Amino acid sequence: MKMRGIVQGSSNGAIGCKMLLIFLMVTKPIHGSALGNVLRPESEPNLEVLTCPGKCVCQLEAFNELPIARWVNHMARDYGDDSFLQQPTHTKLATCLVQSQDEWQELRDYLPTDLQALILLYTGNVENQLAVNTSSLRPLNQLRTLEIRGTGATLIIDDPLEFLQHANFEHIRLQASDRLQRPKFSKLPSDDYEYKPPSELLPPSEYSTKYPLQFEDAASDIVTYEQHMQRLKQTRMPSFFGWGRLEVLRIVGCKLDKLHWQMFDGLTQLRDLNLERNSIEELPPFAFSGALQLKSLSLAHNALRRLHYLGLAGLLQLETLNLADNRLERLSELSFPPLPKLQKADLRSNPVRYILPGTFWVMNDTRELRMGSDQAALDLRTWFIYGQFDSLNELRTLILGNVSTETLEQGVFKVSKAL
Ligand SMILES: *[C@@H]1O[C@H](CO)[C@@H](O)[C@H](O)[C@H]1NC(C)=O
Ligand SMILES: *[C@@H]1O[C@H](CO)[C@@H](O)[C@H](O)[C@H]1NC(C)=O
Ligand SMILES: *[C@@H]1O[C@H](CO)[C@@H](O)[C@H](O)[C@H]1NC(C)=O
């Protein structure tokens, strides 16, 4: 208990020092040797902090006090769920401002090897470019949290960082190196997937009487493994294969335009994936099938034009889904796979005009649904006996902006059980 008190004080700079001195002067003459033992464990890490490279600021502080905690604890904040909050242990963080490749090469060898968190901010100009290899970070094998930010920086993934738990990349480029080991598969994720939406289960004749609407969406082609490999190598699409302890991954504003299931393959601990502000136009089938423990997924501020249920296939633990500010125009029962734990869905700022029946049948535990955009007005109506919000049995909050319907039909908000 004494040790913790001293550390908290020392983070307040001068006050901590005074307290420490007074304590020393009062007690030393009496319990000299005992005091030495009490102080040693704390003074050691503080001395090491002083060996921090010149371009960096190093600190030893409670994890939740560090600037990285706000994105790591994102889920905890959203849900008030303490189980996501980090333990109140002290974390050794270095924050480094890097202006050029040379600066990075100089400082990386001087980073303390027991560093637990690293924030790398590229502040050089965009043409100058900074390239950081993941292999050059491997000696820092106690690193749990890594953040790299700054337009003009590129992270080259040439080796997995299997020890990392939290990664945040903002406004950088992510690229795979040619020598990156990619996952090998004897079968594709589709081999195990059994869900089919009701319309695909019915024989065509019955289907057309029960669902008198044409569904145009179709699954993208599922190509062979060899074709995948070829394509992935050409595009240098990053892959986090082997980053097996990753719990939080944010790739924000990184100009990511394609996703692939191999990107997130093997991320069995991942609970929070944020891909906001990229240029993603499509979710390929089984995009997240390697990260099935995901609790929150955000694809907000991208360019998604359509959703096919195979894109989000298998996310049975998902609790929040943010698809706000994309280009989705219509939703149908082919849009979403079963999401039995989904609590919150944000679909705002998508030009959705029509919600076809059965769209939300797979969201039977959802509490909060938000929709509406200034680009298109939503047509609220029923389809024969089906309403647009059928099966949202647990819904507490429904926010609909911009609705074109002038008179509401009876039953629009009726919440009836699916088939
Ligand atoms: C990245 O790693 C490779 C192989 O270890 C090395 O040849 C290359 O120079 C490194 N690039 C940078 C930018 O550090
Ligand atoms: C939602 O549907 C799933 C699968 O049909 C079922 O296991 C689950 O109990 C349902 N949840 C609620 C809240 O109705
Ligand atoms: C509703 O959508 C229409 C386009 O259909 C748009 O012109 C209008 O500005 C929107 N209204 C609001 C309040 O966003």
CSV table of C-alpha atoms and ligand atoms in Angstrom, one decimal:
chain,number,residue,atom,x,y,z
A,1,MET,CA,0.0,0.0,0.0
A,2,LYS,CA,2.8,2.4,0.8
A,3,MET,CA,4.4,1.8,-2.6
A,4,ARG,CA,1.3,2.7,-4.4
A,5,GLY,CA,0.9,6.0,-2.4
A,6,ILE,CA,4.3,7.1,-3.3
A,7,VAL,CA,3.9,6.4,-7.0
A,8,GLN,CA,0.7,8.4,-7.2
A,9,GLY,CA,2.3,11.3,-5.5
A,10,SER,CA,5.3,11.3,-7.8
A,11,SER,CA,3.1,11.6,-10.8
A,12,ASN,CA,2.2,15.0,-9.4
A,13,GLY,CA,5.9,16.0,-9.6
A,14,ALA,CA,7.0,18.4,-6.9
A,15,ILE,CA,4.3,17.5,-4.3
A,16,GLY,CA,5.3,13.9,-4.5
A,17,CYS,CA,9.0,14.8,-4.0
A,18,LYS,CA,8.2,16.9,-0.9
A,19,MET,CA,6.2,14.2,0.6
A,20,LEU,CA,8.9,11.7,0.0
A,21,LEU,CA,11.6,14.0,1.5
A,22,ILE,CA,9.6,14.7,4.7
A,23,PHE,CA,8.9,11.0,5.0
A,24,LEU,CA,12.7,10.4,4.7
A,25,MET,CA,13.7,13.0,7.2
A,26,VAL,CA,11.3,12.0,9.8
A,27,THR,CA,11.7,8.3,9.6
A,28,LYS,CA,15.3,7.7,8.5
A,29,PRO,CA,17.0,8.2,11.8
A,30,ILE,CA,14.7,5.7,13.3
A,31,HIS,CA,14.1,3.0,10.7
A,32,GLY,CA,16.9,3.6,8.3
A,33,SER,CA,17.4,0.2,6.7
A,34,ALA,CA,13.7,-0.7,6.6
A,35,LEU,CA,13.0,2.5,4.7
A,36,GLY,CA,15.6,1.7,2.1
A,37,ASN,CA,13.8,-1.5,1.3
A,38,VAL,CA,10.5,0.2,1.0
A,39,LEU,CA,11.8,2.8,-1.4
A,40,ARG,CA,13.9,0.7,-3.7
A,41,PRO,CA,11.2,-0.9,-5.8
A,42,GLU,CA,9.8,2.5,-6.9
A,43,SER,CA,13.1,4.4,-7.4
A,44,GLU,CA,14.4,1.8,-9.8
A,45,PRO,CA,11.9,2.2,-12.6
A,46,ASN,CA,12.0,5.9,-12.2
A,47,LEU,CA,15.7,5.9,-12.9
A,48,GLU,CA,15.3,3.8,-16.0
A,49,VAL,CA,12.7,6.3,-17.3
A,50,LEU,CA,15.6,8.8,-17.4
A,51,THR,CA,17.3,6.7,-20.0
A,52,CYS,CA,14.5,7.5,-22.5
A,53,PRO,CA,15.7,8.5,-26.0
A,54,GLY,CA,15.9,12.2,-26.7
A,55,LYS,CA,13.0,12.4,-29.1
A,56,CYS,CA,10.7,10.7,-26.6
A,57,VAL,CA,8.9,11.4,-23.4
A,58,CYS,CA,8.7,8.5,-21.0
A,59,GLN,CA,6.3,8.1,-18.2
A,60,LEU,CA,5.4,5.4,-15.7
A,61,GLU,CA,1.8,5.8,-14.8
A,62,ALA,CA,-1.4,4.0,-14.1
A,63,PHE,CA,-2.7,2.6,-17.4
A,64,ASN,CA,-6.0,4.4,-17.1
A,65,GLU,CA,-4.3,7.7,-16.7
A,66,LEU,CA,-2.4,7.4,-20.0
A,67,PRO,CA,-3.6,9.0,-23.2
A,68,ILE,CA,-3.9,5.6,-24.9
A,69,ALA,CA,-6.4,4.4,-22.3
A,70,ARG,CA,-9.3,6.3,-23.9
A,71,TRP,CA,-9.3,4.2,-27.0
A,72,VAL,CA,-8.3,1.0,-25.3
A,73,ASN,CA,-11.2,1.3,-22.9
A,74,HIS,CA,-13.7,2.3,-25.6
A,75,MET,CA,-15.9,-0.6,-25.0
A,76,ALA,CA,-15.9,-0.3,-21.2
A,77,ARG,CA,-17.0,3.3,-21.7
A,78,ASP,CA,-19.8,2.4,-24.0
A,79,TYR,CA,-21.2,-0.3,-21.8
A,80,GLY,CA,-20.2,0.7,-18.3
A,81,ASP,CA,-18.7,-2.8,-18.3
A,82,ASP,CA,-15.8,-2.9,-15.8
A,83,SER,CA,-14.5,-6.2,-17.1
A,84,PHE,CA,-12.9,-4.4,-20.1
A,85,LEU,CA,-11.1,-1.8,-17.9
A,86,GLN,CA,-7.4,-2.4,-17.6
A,87,GLN,CA,-5.9,-3.3,-14.3
A,88,PRO,CA,-4.6,-0.4,-12.3
A,89,THR,CA,-1.0,-1.5,-12.7
A,90,HIS,CA,1.7,0.9,-13.8
A,91,THR,CA,2.6,1.0,-17.4
A,92,LYS,CA,5.8,2.3,-18.9
A,93,LEU,CA,5.0,4.5,-21.9
A,94,ALA,CA,7.2,6.2,-24.4
A,95,THR,CA,5.7,8.9,-26.6
A,96,CYS,CA,8.1,9.7,-29.5
A,97,LEU,CA,7.9,12.5,-32.0
A,98,VAL,CA,9.7,11.4,-35.2
A,99,GLN,CA,10.4,13.7,-38.2
A,100,SER,CA,12.4,11.5,-40.5
A,101,GLN,CA,13.5,8.0,-41.2
A,102,ASP,CA,17.0,8.7,-39.8
A,103,GLU,CA,15.5,9.9,-36.5
A,104,TRP,CA,13.5,6.7,-36.2
A,105,GLN,CA,16.5,4.5,-36.9
A,106,GLU,CA,18.5,6.4,-34.3
A,107,LEU,CA,16.0,6.2,-31.6
A,108,ARG,CA,14.6,2.8,-32.0
A,109,ASP,CA,17.7,1.1,-30.6
A,110,TYR,CA,17.6,3.2,-27.5
A,111,LEU,CA,14.0,2.5,-26.6
A,112,PRO,CA,13.9,0.7,-23.2
A,113,THR,CA,13.3,-3.0,-23.9
A,114,ASP,CA,10.9,-3.2,-21.0
A,115,LEU,CA,8.6,-0.7,-22.6
A,116,GLN,CA,4.9,-1.6,-22.3
A,117,ALA,CA,3.4,1.1,-24.4
A,118,LEU,CA,4.7,3.1,-27.4
A,119,ILE,CA,3.2,6.1,-29.1
A,120,LEU,CA,4.9,7.0,-32.3
A,121,LEU,CA,3.9,10.3,-33.8
A,122,TYR,CA,5.2,11.2,-37.3
A,123,THR,CA,5.5,14.9,-37.6
A,124,GLY,CA,7.6,15.1,-40.7
A,125,ASN,CA,6.3,16.2,-44.1
A,126,VAL,CA,4.2,14.0,-46.2
A,127,GLU,CA,6.8,13.6,-49.0
A,128,ASN,CA,9.6,12.7,-46.7
A,129,GLN,CA,7.8,9.5,-45.6
A,130,LEU,CA,8.6,7.3,-42.6
A,131,ALA,CA,8.6,3.5,-42.9
A,132,VAL,CA,8.5,1.4,-39.7
A,133,ASN,CA,9.0,-2.3,-40.0
A,134,THR,CA,7.1,-4.5,-37.5
A,135,SER,CA,10.2,-6.6,-37.3
A,136,SER,CA,12.1,-3.6,-35.8
A,137,LEU,CA,9.6,-3.5,-33.0
A,138,ARG,CA,10.0,-7.2,-32.1
A,139,PRO,CA,12.8,-6.6,-29.5
A,140,LEU,CA,10.3,-4.7,-27.5
A,141,ASN,CA,8.6,-7.9,-26.5
A,142,GLN,CA,6.9,-6.5,-23.4
A,143,LEU,CA,5.0,-4.0,-25.5
A,144,ARG,CA,1.2,-4.4,-24.9
A,145,THR,CA,0.0,-1.2,-26.6
A,146,LEU,CA,1.2,0.4,-29.8
A,147,GLU,CA,-0.1,3.6,-31.4
A,148,ILE,CA,1.3,5.0,-34.7
A,149,ARG,CA,-0.1,8.2,-36.1
A,150,GLY,CA,0.7,10.8,-38.8
A,151,THR,CA,0.2,11.2,-42.5
A,152,GLY,CA,3.2,10.2,-44.4
A,153,ALA,CA,4.1,7.2,-42.1
A,154,THR,CA,3.8,3.6,-43.3
A,155,LEU,CA,3.8,0.5,-41.1
A,156,ILE,CA,5.3,-2.4,-43.0
A,157,ILE,CA,4.0,-5.6,-41.6
A,158,ASP,CA,6.8,-8.1,-42.1
A,159,ASP,CA,6.6,-10.1,-38.9
A,160,PRO,CA,3.7,-10.6,-36.4
A,161,LEU,CA,3.7,-8.8,-33.1
A,162,GLU,CA,2.3,-11.7,-31.2
A,163,PHE,CA,2.7,-10.0,-27.8
A,164,LEU,CA,0.6,-6.9,-28.6
A,165,GLN,CA,-2.8,-6.4,-27.1
A,166,HIS,CA,-3.9,-3.0,-28.3
A,167,ALA,CA,-3.0,-1.4,-31.6
A,168,ASN,CA,-4.1,2.0,-33.0
A,169,PHE,CA,-3.1,3.2,-36.4
A,170,GLU,CA,-4.3,6.6,-37.5
A,171,HIS,CA,-3.7,8.3,-40.8
A,172,ILE,CA,-0.8,6.1,-41.7
A,173,ARG,CA,-0.5,3.4,-44.5
A,174,LEU,CA,-0.4,-0.2,-43.7
A,175,GLN,CA,1.4,-2.5,-46.0
A,176,ALA,CA,2.4,-6.2,-46.0
A,177,SER,CA,5.9,-7.0,-46.9
A,178,ASP,CA,6.6,-9.7,-49.5
A,179,ARG,CA,8.1,-11.9,-47.0
A,180,LEU,CA,5.1,-11.9,-44.6
A,181,GLN,CA,3.9,-15.3,-43.7
A,182,ARG,CA,0.2,-15.6,-44.4
A,183,PRO,CA,-2.2,-18.1,-43.0
A,184,LYS,CA,-2.5,-21.4,-44.8
A,185,PHE,CA,-5.8,-23.0,-45.1
A,186,SER,CA,-7.1,-26.4,-46.2
A,187,LYS,CA,-10.6,-25.0,-46.3
A,188,LEU,CA,-12.3,-21.7,-46.7
A,189,PRO,CA,-14.5,-20.2,-43.9
A,190,SER,CA,-17.6,-20.8,-46.1
A,191,ASP,CA,-17.2,-24.6,-45.6
A,192,ASP,CA,-18.5,-24.3,-42.1
A,193,TYR,CA,-21.2,-21.7,-42.5
A,194,GLU,CA,-24.8,-22.9,-42.5
A,195,TYR,CA,-27.1,-19.9,-42.1
A,196,LYS,CA,-29.3,-19.0,-45.0
A,197,PRO,CA,-31.9,-16.3,-45.0
A,198,PRO,CA,-35.5,-17.5,-45.2
A,199,SER,CA,-35.8,-16.6,-48.9
A,200,GLU,CA,-32.9,-18.7,-49.9
A,201,LEU,CA,-34.3,-21.7,-48.1
A,202,LEU,CA,-37.6,-21.7,-49.9
A,203,PRO,CA,-38.1,-23.3,-53.4
A,204,PRO,CA,-38.3,-20.6,-56.0
A,205,SER,CA,-42.1,-21.0,-56.6
A,206,GLU,CA,-43.0,-20.6,-53.0
A,207,TYR,CA,-40.5,-17.9,-52.5
A,208,SER,CA,-42.0,-15.7,-55.2
A,209,THR,CA,-45.5,-15.8,-53.6
A,210,LYS,CA,-44.3,-15.3,-50.1
A,211,TYR,CA,-41.7,-12.7,-50.9
A,212,PRO,CA,-43.0,-10.9,-54.0
A,213,LEU,CA,-40.0,-8.7,-54.2
A,214,GLN,CA,-36.9,-9.1,-56.2
A,215,PHE,CA,-33.6,-9.3,-54.3
A,216,GLU,CA,-30.8,-8.3,-56.4
A,217,ASP,CA,-28.0,-8.6,-53.9
A,218,ALA,CA,-25.8,-11.6,-54.5
A,219,ALA,CA,-22.7,-13.0,-52.8
A,220,SER,CA,-19.4,-11.9,-54.2
A,221,ASP,CA,-17.6,-14.7,-55.9
A,222,ILE,CA,-15.6,-16.9,-53.5
A,223,VAL,CA,-12.3,-17.6,-55.3
A,224,THR,CA,-9.8,-20.3,-54.6
A,225,TYR,CA,-7.1,-20.1,-52.0
A,226,GLU,CA,-4.4,-19.8,-54.7
A,227,GLN,CA,-6.2,-17.0,-56.3
A,228,HIS,CA,-6.5,-15.3,-52.9
A,229,MET,CA,-2.8,-15.5,-52.2
A,230,GLN,CA,-1.9,-14.1,-55.6
A,231,ARG,CA,-4.3,-11.2,-55.2
A,232,LEU,CA,-3.2,-10.5,-51.6
A,233,LYS,CA,0.5,-10.4,-52.6
A,234,GLN,CA,-0.2,-8.0,-55.4
A,235,THR,CA,-2.2,-5.6,-53.3
A,236,ARG,CA,0.2,-5.8,-50.3
A,237,MET,CA,-3.0,-6.0,-48.3
A,238,PRO,CA,-1.9,-6.1,-44.6
A,239,SER,CA,-2.6,-9.2,-42.5
A,240,PHE,CA,-2.5,-9.4,-38.7
A,241,PHE,CA,-2.1,-13.2,-38.8
A,242,GLY,CA,-0.1,-14.2,-35.8
A,243,TRP,CA,-1.0,-11.2,-33.7
A,244,GLY,CA,-2.8,-13.7,-31.5
A,245,ARG,CA,-3.2,-11.6,-28.3
A,246,LEU,CA,-4.7,-8.6,-30.0
A,247,GLU,CA,-7.8,-7.3,-28.2
A,248,VAL,CA,-8.3,-3.9,-29.6
A,249,LEU,CA,-7.4,-3.0,-33.2
A,250,ARG,CA,-8.1,0.4,-34.7
A,251,ILE,CA,-7.2,1.3,-38.3
A,252,VAL,CA,-8.7,4.8,-38.7
A,253,GLY,CA,-8.2,7.1,-41.7
A,254,CYS,CA,-5.6,4.8,-43.2
A,255,LYS,CA,-7.1,4.7,-46.8
A,256,LEU,CA,-7.9,1.1,-46.5
A,257,ASP,CA,-10.1,0.3,-49.5
A,258,LYS,CA,-10.4,-3.5,-49.3
A,259,LEU,CA,-10.9,-6.0,-46.7
A,260,HIS,CA,-10.3,-9.7,-46.7
A,261,TRP,CA,-10.9,-12.5,-44.3
A,262,GLN,CA,-7.2,-13.2,-44.1
A,263,MET,CA,-6.5,-9.8,-42.7
A,264,PHE,CA,-8.0,-10.6,-39.4
A,265,ASP,CA,-7.5,-14.3,-39.4
A,266,GLY,CA,-6.4,-15.9,-36.1
A,267,LEU,CA,-7.4,-12.8,-34.0
A,268,THR,CA,-9.4,-15.0,-31.6
A,269,GLN,CA,-9.0,-12.5,-28.7
A,270,LEU,CA,-10.1,-9.4,-30.6
A,271,ARG,CA,-13.1,-7.7,-29.1
A,272,ASP,CA,-13.0,-4.3,-30.5
A,273,LEU,CA,-12.3,-3.5,-34.2
A,274,ASN,CA,-12.6,0.0,-35.5
A,275,LEU,CA,-12.1,0.6,-39.2
A,276,GLU,CA,-13.6,4.1,-39.4
A,277,ARG,CA,-12.8,6.8,-42.0
A,278,ASN,CA,-11.4,4.5,-44.6
A,279,SER,CA,-12.6,3.9,-48.2
A,280,ILE,CA,-14.1,0.4,-47.8
A,281,GLU,CA,-16.7,-0.1,-50.5
A,282,GLU,CA,-17.6,-3.7,-49.8
A,283,LEU,CA,-17.5,-6.3,-47.1
A,284,PRO,CA,-16.2,-9.5,-48.7
A,285,PRO,CA,-17.8,-12.8,-47.5
A,286,PHE,CA,-16.5,-13.9,-44.1
A,287,ALA,CA,-14.5,-10.7,-43.7
A,288,PHE,CA,-14.4,-11.2,-39.9
A,289,SER,CA,-14.5,-14.9,-39.6
A,290,GLY,CA,-11.0,-15.0,-38.0
A,291,ALA,CA,-12.2,-12.7,-35.2
A,292,LEU,CA,-15.4,-14.3,-34.0
A,293,GLN,CA,-15.2,-12.9,-30.4
A,294,LEU,CA,-15.7,-9.4,-31.6
A,295,LYS,CA,-18.0,-7.4,-29.4
A,296,SER,CA,-17.8,-4.1,-31.2
A,297,LEU,CA,-17.3,-3.3,-34.9
A,298,SER,CA,-17.3,0.1,-36.5
A,299,LEU,CA,-17.2,0.7,-40.2
A,300,ALA,CA,-18.5,4.2,-39.9
A,301,HIS,CA,-17.5,6.8,-42.5
A,302,ASN,CA,-16.6,4.4,-45.3
A,303,ALA,CA,-18.1,3.9,-48.7
A,304,LEU,CA,-20.1,0.7,-48.3
A,305,ARG,CA,-22.7,0.5,-51.0
A,306,ARG,CA,-24.3,-2.7,-50.1
A,307,LEU,CA,-24.3,-5.3,-47.4
A,308,HIS,CA,-24.5,-9.0,-47.9
A,309,TYR,CA,-25.2,-11.2,-44.9
A,310,LEU,CA,-22.0,-13.3,-45.5
A,311,GLY,CA,-19.9,-10.1,-44.9
A,312,LEU,CA,-20.7,-10.1,-41.2
A,313,ALA,CA,-21.1,-13.9,-41.0
A,314,GLY,CA,-20.4,-15.6,-37.7
A,315,LEU,CA,-20.3,-12.5,-35.4
A,316,LEU,CA,-22.4,-14.2,-32.7
A,317,GLN,CA,-20.8,-12.2,-29.9
A,318,LEU,CA,-21.2,-8.8,-31.5
A,319,GLU,CA,-22.9,-6.2,-29.3
A,320,THR,CA,-22.4,-2.9,-31.2
A,321,LEU,CA,-22.3,-2.4,-34.9
A,322,ASN,CA,-21.7,1.0,-36.3
A,323,LEU,CA,-22.3,1.5,-40.1
A,324,ALA,CA,-23.1,5.2,-39.9
A,325,ASP,CA,-22.2,7.4,-42.8
A,326,ASN,CA,-21.9,4.9,-45.6
A,327,ARG,CA,-23.8,4.6,-48.9
A,328,LEU,CA,-26.2,1.9,-48.1
A,329,GLU,CA,-29.5,2.4,-50.1
A,330,ARG,CA,-31.6,-0.5,-49.1
A,331,LEU,CA,-31.7,-3.2,-46.5
A,332,SER,CA,-33.3,-6.6,-46.8
A,333,GLU,CA,-33.2,-10.0,-45.1
A,334,LEU,CA,-30.1,-10.6,-47.2
A,335,SER,CA,-28.2,-7.7,-45.5
A,336,PHE,CA,-27.5,-9.2,-42.1
A,337,PRO,CA,-26.6,-12.6,-40.7
A,338,PRO,CA,-27.8,-13.7,-37.3
A,339,LEU,CA,-26.5,-11.2,-34.7
A,340,PRO,CA,-28.1,-12.7,-31.6
A,341,LYS,CA,-26.2,-10.5,-29.1
A,342,LEU,CA,-26.4,-7.2,-30.9
A,343,GLN,CA,-27.5,-4.4,-28.6
A,344,LYS,CA,-26.9,-1.3,-30.6
A,345,ALA,CA,-27.0,-0.8,-34.4
A,346,ASP,CA,-26.2,2.6,-35.9
A,347,LEU,CA,-27.2,3.0,-39.5
A,348,ARG,CA,-27.5,6.8,-39.6
A,349,SER,CA,-26.3,8.9,-42.6
A,350,ASN,CA,-26.9,6.1,-45.1
A,351,PRO,CA,-29.3,7.0,-48.0
A,352,VAL,CA,-31.6,4.1,-47.1
A,353,ARG,CA,-35.0,4.5,-48.8
A,354,TYR,CA,-36.4,1.0,-48.3
A,355,ILE,CA,-36.2,-1.5,-45.6
A,356,LEU,CA,-37.6,-4.7,-47.0
A,357,PRO,CA,-39.3,-7.2,-44.7
A,358,GLY,CA,-37.2,-9.5,-42.6
A,359,THR,CA,-34.2,-7.2,-42.5
A,360,PHE,CA,-34.1,-7.2,-38.7
A,361,TRP,CA,-35.3,-10.8,-38.0
A,362,VAL,CA,-31.7,-11.7,-37.2
A,363,MET,CA,-31.4,-8.9,-34.5
A,364,ASN,CA,-33.8,-10.3,-32.0
A,365,ASP,CA,-31.9,-8.9,-28.9
A,366,THR,CA,-31.3,-5.4,-30.2
A,367,ARG,CA,-32.1,-2.6,-27.9
A,368,GLU,CA,-31.2,0.5,-29.9
A,369,LEU,CA,-31.5,1.2,-33.6
A,370,ARG,CA,-30.7,4.5,-35.3
A,371,MET,CA,-31.4,5.4,-38.9
A,372,GLY,CA,-32.0,8.4,-41.0
A,373,SER,CA,-30.0,10.6,-43.4
A,374,ASP,CA,-30.2,14.0,-45.1
A,375,GLN,CA,-29.6,12.3,-48.5
A,376,ALA,CA,-32.7,10.2,-48.7
A,377,ALA,CA,-36.0,9.9,-46.9
A,378,LEU,CA,-37.1,6.5,-45.5
A,379,ASP,CA,-40.3,5.0,-46.8
A,380,LEU,CA,-42.1,3.5,-43.8
A,381,ARG,CA,-44.6,0.9,-44.8
A,382,THR,CA,-45.7,-2.7,-44.3
A,383,TRP,CA,-45.3,-5.5,-46.8
A,384,PHE,CA,-48.4,-7.7,-46.8
A,385,ILE,CA,-48.5,-9.0,-43.2
A,386,TYR,CA,-44.9,-8.1,-42.6
A,387,GLY,CA,-43.7,-4.9,-40.9
A,388,GLN,CA,-40.2,-3.4,-41.3
A,389,PHE,CA,-39.3,-3.8,-37.7
A,390,ASP,CA,-40.7,-7.2,-37.1
A,391,SER,CA,-38.8,-9.3,-34.5
A,392,LEU,CA,-37.1,-6.4,-32.8
A,393,ASN,CA,-38.7,-7.7,-29.7
A,394,GLU,CA,-36.2,-6.2,-27.3
A,395,LEU,CA,-36.0,-2.7,-28.9
A,396,ARG,CA,-36.1,0.2,-26.4
A,397,THR,CA,-34.9,3.0,-28.6
A,398,LEU,CA,-35.7,3.5,-32.3
A,399,ILE,CA,-34.5,6.8,-33.8
A,400,LEU,CA,-35.6,7.5,-37.4
A,401,GLY,CA,-34.6,10.7,-39.0
A,402,ASN,CA,-36.1,11.9,-42.3
A,403,VAL,CA,-39.1,9.8,-43.0
A,404,SER,CA,-41.0,10.4,-46.3
A,405,THR,CA,-44.2,8.6,-45.4
A,406,GLU,CA,-47.1,11.0,-45.0
A,407,THR,CA,-49.6,8.7,-43.4
A,408,LEU,CA,-48.5,5.8,-41.3
A,409,GLU,CA,-50.2,2.5,-42.1
A,410,GLN,CA,-51.4,0.5,-39.3
A,411,GLY,CA,-48.9,-2.0,-38.1
A,412,VAL,CA,-45.7,-0.2,-39.2
A,413,PHE,CA,-44.3,-0.4,-35.7
A,414,LYS,CA,-46.0,-3.6,-34.8
A,415,VAL,CA,-43.4,-5.9,-33.4
A,416,SER,CA,-44.4,-9.4,-34.4
A,417,LYS,CA,-42.4,-12.6,-34.2
A,418,ALA,CA,-40.8,-13.8,-37.3
A,419,LEU,CA,-42.4,-16.7,-39.1
B,1,LIG,C1,12.5,-3.7,-43.0
B,1,LIG,O1,13.1,-5.0,-42.7
B,1,LIG,C2,13.9,-5.6,-43.8
B,1,LIG,C3,14.3,-6.9,-43.4
B,1,LIG,O2,14.6,-7.1,-42.1
B,1,LIG,C4,15.0,-4.7,-44.1
B,1,LIG,O3,15.7,-5.1,-45.2
B,1,LIG,C5,14.5,-3.3,-44.5
B,1,LIG,O4,15.5,-2.4,-44.7
B,1,LIG,C6,13.6,-2.8,-43.3
B,1,LIG,N1,13.1,-1.5,-43.7
B,1,LIG,C7,13.0,-0.5,-42.9
B,1,LIG,C8,12.3,0.7,-43.4
B,1,LIG,O5,13.4,-0.5,-41.7
B,2,LIG,C1,-32.7,-14.9,-30.7
B,2,LIG,O1,-32.7,-15.9,-31.6
B,2,LIG,C2,-31.7,-16.9,-31.2
B,2,LIG,C3,-31.7,-18.0,-32.3
B,2,LIG,O2,-32.9,-18.2,-32.9
B,2,LIG,C4,-32.2,-17.5,-29.9
B,2,LIG,O3,-31.2,-18.5,-29.5
B,2,LIG,C5,-32.2,-16.4,-28.8
B,2,LIG,O4,-32.7,-16.9,-27.6
B,2,LIG,C6,-33.1,-15.3,-29.3
B,2,LIG,N1,-33.0,-14.2,-28.4
B,2,LIG,C7,-34.0,-13.5,-27.9
B,2,LIG,C8,-33.7,-12.4,-27.0
B,2,LIG,O5,-35.2,-13.7,-28.3
B,3,LIG,C1,-34.6,14.1,-46.4
B,3,LIG,O1,-34.2,13.5,-47.6
B,3,LIG,C2,-34.4,14.3,-48.8
B,3,LIG,C3,-34.0,13.5,-50.0
B,3,LIG,O2,-34.9,12.5,-50.2
B,3,LIG,C4,-33.6,15.6,-48.7
B,3,LIG,O3,-33.8,16.4,-49.8
B,3,LIG,C5,-34.0,16.3,-47.4
B,3,LIG,O4,-33.2,17.5,-47.2
B,3,LIG,C6,-33.9,15.4,-46.2
B,3,LIG,N1,-34.4,16.1,-45.0
B,3,LIG,C7,-33.7,16.2,-43.9
B,3,LIG,C8,-34.4,16.9,-42.8
B,3,LIG,O5,-32.6,15.7,-43.7
